[in-house]
Amino acid sequence: MEKKLYSISAIYSNPNDIIRAAAAVRDAGYKKFDIHTPYPIHGLDGAMGLKETKLGFVTLAAAIIGAAGMISFASWVAVVDYPQVIGGKPYWSWPAFVPVTYEIAVLLAVLGTVGAMIAFFFKFPNISHPLHDTPYMKKVSADKFGVSIQADDGKFNEKVVRELLKNTGGEVDAVYYSEEFLTFKPQMFDPKFIFLLVGIALATSAGGYLYWNKVLYLPPFDWMMQQPKVKPQTMSEFYADGFGMRLPVAGTVARGFIPYPYALGAKADSVGKFLVNPLLPTKAALDLGKKKFFTYCSPCHGNFGKGDSRMNGQFPNPPTLHSDKVRTWPDGAIFHTITVGQNVMPSYQYQISREERWAIVNYIRTLQRAYNAKESDLQ
Amino acid sequence: MSSTVLDYSKELSVIEGLPSAATLDEMIEKPINDFPQRRWFIGLAITGTMLMIGVVSLTWLLWKGVGVWGINQPVAWGFDVVNFVFWVGIGHAGTLISAILFLFRQKWRTGIARFAEAMTLFAVLCAVQFVIFHTGRPWLAMAWLFPYPNQHGVWVNFTSPLEWDVFAVNTYFIVSAVFWYLGLIPDFATLRDRATTTIKKVTFSILSLGWRFSNRHWQHYERAYLIMAGFATPLVLSVHTIVSFDFAVSIIPGWHTTIFPPYFVAGAIFSGFAMVQNVLIITRKAFKFETLITMDTIEKMNKIILVTGTIVGYAYIMEFFIAWYSGNATELFVFVNRAFGPYWWAYWTMMTCNLFTPQLFWSKKIRTSLLASFILAIFVNIGMWFERFVIIVTSLHRDFLPSSWGMFVPTMWDFGMLIGSFGLFFTLVLLFVKFLPAIAMAEIKAVIPGAQPTHHGNGASH
């Protein structure tokens, strides 16, 4: 492997010598040189002719972005997107946003400073610099101080540089590097690299799948499915008869309950005349009636009440609602039939409220009128 | 240690016995290279057992819910919040030592700064677990802790001290971690260059990011360190201030006092220094760091413990005075009840350990005795834990309505979590002293005599 000269270096043991050497190298006009010390030494920046670091501006910018961003975000949340009255204070209670604003400003300032310093000021991570792993580096990382003048400096002349460093009292040496090592570039389409990416993708998705679909549903994460309460249609060991669902105590009356005075045996047309339809056939009442008719009545009686639903032939055929009998019934008779049921038709009083039943009656009347229209209606 | 009278007009040398920079490296690297001693394993066995007790308690907690703790109305904040405040407080010493004392150019801090920063990180980890698990179902906690766009269209409440706490503690942890890592970079590079095995070489090469000790880098690095110290100082004050807001912004008598922020910050530094003192004395003995962590350092730590302990004691008395001076009957009742009510033993433990026993540090003999420092520091830790217990439990257990009065009785799971947090902390400390440089090599090299040039460049060192 061919070795190339990186720099001529010199090692010193005394901090005063390194300051003098730095000044000498600077005065000789070299630009591409560096001083390496195991710890920062006061006065070396001046001796090297370094300008003041600009890191502070990064900090300032990051802090301003953090503070401005956070106070705007908190204000937007509190005033625009999610306004809540908390403690009777105005939406824009900005003094209460100060702590979070302050914390985010500090966080961004610190992360911005360190991140910018490492990535842009140092160009790190970089673990394949020519100086790495050299005897020179091992000395300056322990207790010695070193100067290194790079071979690609415009003024570089090996003899002159060696002479200069020797005159400052340093222990002169040269640092070589292998071109091949430093020009190594990772290959995008290297099968190993692609396998790595695929592996990472698989591991991530498998992990994500397991976490969100399996792990989160293992006990104890039962999402409150396991609760010591009685659920509908389940047993309960608490009651002697084992039923989870209980009937109300005898004589319980629900709020707004009006008892229905007629039993199943009562004849529809005879009790019907005692029941008066409280609803006017308004648009709202008819819409409600239509909706409930389609929900509860049409499955058997058909969409238009003609008794022609798909149930035909499978059950005793449901009767048409357009028969003379039903047409001449009083409203109350239809209401009574819906309420208590008739033949195989069950009672609907628990599914359909009183008002809705009257609305259905009105809607049936509309259907009957439509199918048996008078001459005057057709004009 | 020297028995001569110290001349305080001169800046003291940090290091006793004046080792050279190269010996320093060897000394600090020794615990990393050597196979650990038997007592390290014994220590790890003990702390590991404590950690496992914590893990079992935690599993049971997750399985059953926070009902396994002793909390209930009226004392709905129990050991969880006590431990949280206790551990966050412990953490503050690290930042104080690494940032505030750095700004004050206190060179004696160099020997212990790295250590204290690591302890900050571990203590904040211990603290965070309690607040996370006291949310009940922590796997859903993200939704009410962090403001992120979610399908519920709900945002967190930025005016709540509890939300401030989320921001403060998270910022504090991240900033401390970055600060700690930044300090470690040059040391990783030194270890990389001293590495004898490939594993160490690769690990430390990666961790050092390729640090080259270049002065062009040191220049920015030093500025960054200064900036970070400048930010960490107000940050550390803000964190415990905000923790105290969790209480002070509420309207519970015993909590609703304006003295809380400074009082909490002083208490945090007090307890943190005590914990650093304890761990420091053990490490100094175990790894023979007598020349790096000097008696002078320990004495200075004791002085800070004395000062902050007295500030805290002043706050206790001032609270009492204001409770009487305010003329508010409820407030006065709470404070009298604290001292003479059913939790009188907790109150007097706190007073004894925090106010009375640290006064012994006025004596130079006690201040410079390892054993006395160690025991008194343990007392401080006990006292500061009880301080949080007293503040939280005694303020809550007597509600406004006597019919709602109750007592707080911790369960074994409360103690399990507390023991577990100590286990976590000390396990991490043991791993830290074994695997990472416990003392900042680059920093301590910079303060040994003759490390810095004389300003006239004539070679003589002062």
PDB file of C-alpha atoms in Angstrom, chain B residues 123-250:
ATOM      1  CA  ALA B 123     -31.396  10.222  39.373  1.00  0.00           C
ATOM      2  CA  VAL B 124     -33.609  11.819  36.728  1.00  0.00           C
ATOM      3  CA  LEU B 125     -34.244   8.352  35.263  1.00  0.00           C
ATOM      4  CA  CYS B 126     -35.292   7.140  38.706  1.00  0.00           C
ATOM      5  CA  ALA B 127     -37.535  10.172  39.099  1.00  0.00           C
ATOM      6  CA  VAL B 128     -39.163   9.859  35.716  1.00  0.00           C
ATOM      7  CA  GLN B 129     -40.303   6.290  36.311  1.00  0.00           C
ATOM      8  CA  PHE B 130     -42.467   7.395  39.222  1.00  0.00           C
ATOM      9  CA  VAL B 131     -44.298  10.121  37.363  1.00  0.00           C
ATOM     10  CA  ILE B 132     -44.753   7.883  34.345  1.00  0.00           C
ATOM     11  CA  PHE B 133     -46.234   5.044  36.351  1.00  0.00           C
ATOM     12  CA  HIS B 134     -48.350   7.249  38.539  1.00  0.00           C
ATOM     13  CA  THR B 135     -50.304   8.244  35.412  1.00  0.00           C
ATOM     14  CA  GLY B 136     -52.035   4.863  35.766  1.00  0.00           C
ATOM     15  CA  ARG B 137     -51.874   3.556  32.238  1.00  0.00           C
ATOM     16  CA  PRO B 138     -48.501   4.839  31.078  1.00  0.00           C
ATOM     17  CA  TRP B 139     -48.704   3.181  27.690  1.00  0.00           C
ATOM     18  CA  LEU B 140     -51.389   5.729  26.903  1.00  0.00           C
ATOM     19  CA  ALA B 141     -49.667   8.565  28.751  1.00  0.00           C
ATOM     20  CA  MET B 142     -48.040   9.992  25.647  1.00  0.00           C
ATOM     21  CA  ALA B 143     -51.411  11.446  24.684  1.00  0.00           C
ATOM     22  CA  TRP B 144     -51.668  13.638  27.738  1.00  0.00           C
ATOM     23  CA  LEU B 145     -47.989  14.337  28.296  1.00  0.00           C
ATOM     24  CA  PHE B 146     -46.791  15.518  24.906  1.00  0.00           C
ATOM     25  CA  PRO B 147     -48.459  17.927  22.519  1.00  0.00           C
ATOM     26  CA  TYR B 148     -48.671  16.045  19.271  1.00  0.00           C
ATOM     27  CA  PRO B 149     -51.340  16.180  16.561  1.00  0.00           C
ATOM     28  CA  ASN B 150     -53.733  13.346  17.319  1.00  0.00           C
ATOM     29  CA  GLN B 151     -56.994  11.979  15.983  1.00  0.00           C
ATOM     30  CA  HIS B 152     -58.897  13.174  19.059  1.00  0.00           C
ATOM     31  CA  GLY B 153     -58.129  16.774  18.134  1.00  0.00           C
ATOM     32  CA  VAL B 154     -57.047  17.344  21.735  1.00  0.00           C
ATOM     33  CA  TRP B 155     -54.045  19.367  22.920  1.00  0.00           C
ATOM     34  CA  VAL B 156     -52.322  19.445  26.273  1.00  0.00           C
ATOM     35  CA  ASN B 157     -52.948  22.308  28.673  1.00  0.00           C
ATOM     36  CA  PHE B 158     -49.961  24.627  28.438  1.00  0.00           C
ATOM     37  CA  THR B 159     -51.117  26.595  31.475  1.00  0.00           C
ATOM     38  CA  SER B 160     -50.843  23.629  33.831  1.00  0.00           C
ATOM     39  CA  PRO B 161     -47.811  23.264  36.125  1.00  0.00           C
ATOM     40  CA  LEU B 162     -47.932  19.515  35.534  1.00  0.00           C
ATOM     41  CA  GLU B 163     -47.428  20.138  31.818  1.00  0.00           C
ATOM     42  CA  TRP B 164     -44.604  22.575  32.593  1.00  0.00           C
ATOM     43  CA  ASP B 165     -43.105  19.736  34.572  1.00  0.00           C
ATOM     44  CA  VAL B 166     -43.142  17.439  31.545  1.00  0.00           C
ATOM     45  CA  PHE B 167     -41.254  20.047  29.536  1.00  0.00           C
ATOM     46  CA  ALA B 168     -38.860  20.893  32.351  1.00  0.00           C
ATOM     47  CA  VAL B 169     -37.893  17.346  33.294  1.00  0.00           C
ATOM     48  CA  ASN B 170     -37.494  16.221  29.693  1.00  0.00           C
ATOM     49  CA  THR B 171     -35.410  19.252  28.780  1.00  0.00           C
ATOM     50  CA  TYR B 172     -33.357  18.745  31.898  1.00  0.00           C
ATOM     51  CA  PHE B 173     -32.656  15.110  31.102  1.00  0.00           C
ATOM     52  CA  ILE B 174     -31.729  15.785  27.474  1.00  0.00           C
ATOM     53  CA  VAL B 175     -29.533  18.771  28.299  1.00  0.00           C
ATOM     54  CA  SER B 176     -27.785  16.861  31.098  1.00  0.00           C
ATOM     55  CA  ALA B 177     -27.176  13.906  28.809  1.00  0.00           C
ATOM     56  CA  VAL B 178     -25.721  16.142  26.087  1.00  0.00           C
ATOM     57  CA  PHE B 179     -23.574  18.001  28.597  1.00  0.00           C
ATOM     58  CA  TRP B 180     -22.293  14.729  29.999  1.00  0.00           C
ATOM     59  CA  TYR B 181     -21.537  13.279  26.585  1.00  0.00           C
ATOM     60  CA  LEU B 182     -19.819  16.439  25.440  1.00  0.00           C
ATOM     61  CA  GLY B 183     -17.456  16.178  28.384  1.00  0.00           C
ATOM     62  CA  LEU B 184     -16.832  12.513  27.675  1.00  0.00           C
ATOM     63  CA  ILE B 185     -15.776  12.977  24.035  1.00  0.00           C
ATOM     64  CA  PRO B 186     -12.102  13.870  24.693  1.00  0.00           C
ATOM     65  CA  ASP B 187     -11.884  11.139  27.330  1.00  0.00           C
ATOM     66  CA  PHE B 188     -13.245   8.582  24.912  1.00  0.00           C
ATOM     67  CA  ALA B 189     -10.539   9.691  22.494  1.00  0.00           C
ATOM     68  CA  THR B 190      -7.861   9.202  25.139  1.00  0.00           C
ATOM     69  CA  LEU B 191      -9.211   5.777  25.975  1.00  0.00           C
ATOM     70  CA  ARG B 192      -9.300   4.964  22.255  1.00  0.00           C
ATOM     71  CA  ASP B 193      -5.619   5.767  21.969  1.00  0.00           C
ATOM     72  CA  ARG B 194      -4.823   3.746  25.064  1.00  0.00           C
ATOM     73  CA  ALA B 195      -6.999   0.790  24.093  1.00  0.00           C
ATOM     74  CA  THR B 196      -5.327  -2.599  24.056  1.00  0.00           C
ATOM     75  CA  THR B 197      -8.183  -4.718  22.704  1.00  0.00           C
ATOM     76  CA  THR B 198     -10.076  -4.389  19.438  1.00  0.00           C
ATOM     77  CA  ILE B 199     -13.472  -4.215  21.103  1.00  0.00           C
ATOM     78  CA  LYS B 200     -12.370  -1.286  23.246  1.00  0.00           C
ATOM     79  CA  LYS B 201     -10.724   0.405  20.314  1.00  0.00           C
ATOM     80  CA  VAL B 202     -13.792   0.158  18.093  1.00  0.00           C
ATOM     81  CA  THR B 203     -16.186   1.155  20.865  1.00  0.00           C
ATOM     82  CA  PHE B 204     -14.182   4.164  21.973  1.00  0.00           C
ATOM     83  CA  SER B 205     -13.448   5.209  18.371  1.00  0.00           C
ATOM     84  CA  ILE B 206     -17.162   5.364  17.673  1.00  0.00           C
ATOM     85  CA  LEU B 207     -17.991   7.054  20.971  1.00  0.00           C
ATOM     86  CA  SER B 208     -15.228   9.639  20.522  1.00  0.00           C
ATOM     87  CA  LEU B 209     -16.704  10.537  17.101  1.00  0.00           C
ATOM     88  CA  GLY B 210     -13.127  10.859  15.856  1.00  0.00           C
ATOM     89  CA  TRP B 211     -11.963  13.544  18.293  1.00  0.00           C
ATOM     90  CA  ARG B 212      -8.425  14.685  17.436  1.00  0.00           C
ATOM     91  CA  PHE B 213      -7.546  17.074  20.293  1.00  0.00           C
ATOM     92  CA  SER B 214      -7.152  19.762  17.660  1.00  0.00           C
ATOM     93  CA  ASN B 215      -6.989  23.260  19.041  1.00  0.00           C
ATOM     94  CA  ARG B 216      -9.216  24.394  16.184  1.00  0.00           C
ATOM     95  CA  HIS B 217     -11.803  22.113  17.796  1.00  0.00           C
ATOM     96  CA  TRP B 218     -10.968  22.953  21.402  1.00  0.00           C
ATOM     97  CA  GLN B 219     -11.700  26.551  20.587  1.00  0.00           C
ATOM     98  CA  HIS B 220     -15.335  25.805  19.696  1.00  0.00           C
ATOM     99  CA  TYR B 221     -15.566  23.091  22.320  1.00  0.00           C
ATOM    100  CA  GLU B 222     -14.649  25.414  25.140  1.00  0.00           C
ATOM    101  CA  ARG B 223     -17.142  27.993  23.963  1.00  0.00           C
ATOM    102  CA  ALA B 224     -19.832  25.330  23.685  1.00  0.00           C
ATOM    103  CA  TYR B 225     -19.032  24.168  27.198  1.00  0.00           C
ATOM    104  CA  LEU B 226     -19.356  27.699  28.480  1.00  0.00           C
ATOM    105  CA  ILE B 227     -22.651  28.204  26.641  1.00  0.00           C
ATOM    106  CA  MET B 228     -23.994  24.931  27.977  1.00  0.00           C
ATOM    107  CA  ALA B 229     -22.973  25.833  31.497  1.00  0.00           C
ATOM    108  CA  GLY B 230     -24.650  29.194  31.014  1.00  0.00           C
ATOM    109  CA  PHE B 231     -27.867  27.512  29.935  1.00  0.00           C
ATOM    110  CA  ALA B 232     -27.745  24.661  32.428  1.00  0.00           C
ATOM    111  CA  THR B 233     -27.488  27.047  35.381  1.00  0.00           C
ATOM    112  CA  PRO B 234     -30.852  28.766  34.909  1.00  0.00           C
ATOM    113  CA  LEU B 235     -32.268  25.460  33.662  1.00  0.00           C
ATOM    114  CA  VAL B 236     -31.474  23.633  36.878  1.00  0.00           C
ATOM    115  CA  LEU B 237     -33.057  26.435  38.882  1.00  0.00           C
ATOM    116  CA  SER B 238     -36.113  26.375  36.636  1.00  0.00           C
ATOM    117  CA  VAL B 239     -36.597  22.621  36.918  1.00  0.00           C
ATOM    118  CA  HIS B 240     -37.036  22.476  40.650  1.00  0.00           C
ATOM    119  CA  THR B 241     -38.912  25.757  40.591  1.00  0.00           C
ATOM    120  CA  ILE B 242     -41.390  24.143  38.231  1.00  0.00           C
ATOM    121  CA  VAL B 243     -41.512  21.014  40.381  1.00  0.00           C
ATOM    122  CA  SER B 244     -42.386  23.276  43.294  1.00  0.00           C
ATOM    123  CA  PHE B 245     -45.093  24.910  41.134  1.00  0.00           C
ATOM    124  CA  ASP B 246     -46.823  21.521  41.033  1.00  0.00           C
ATOM    125  CA  PHE B 247     -47.593  22.271  44.649  1.00  0.00           C
ATOM    126  CA  ALA B 248     -47.383  26.027  45.011  1.00  0.00           C
ATOM    127  CA  VAL B 249     -49.803  26.843  42.167  1.00  0.00           C
ATOM    128  CA  SER B 250     -52.487  24.688  43.781  1.00  0.00           C
TER     129      SER B 250
END
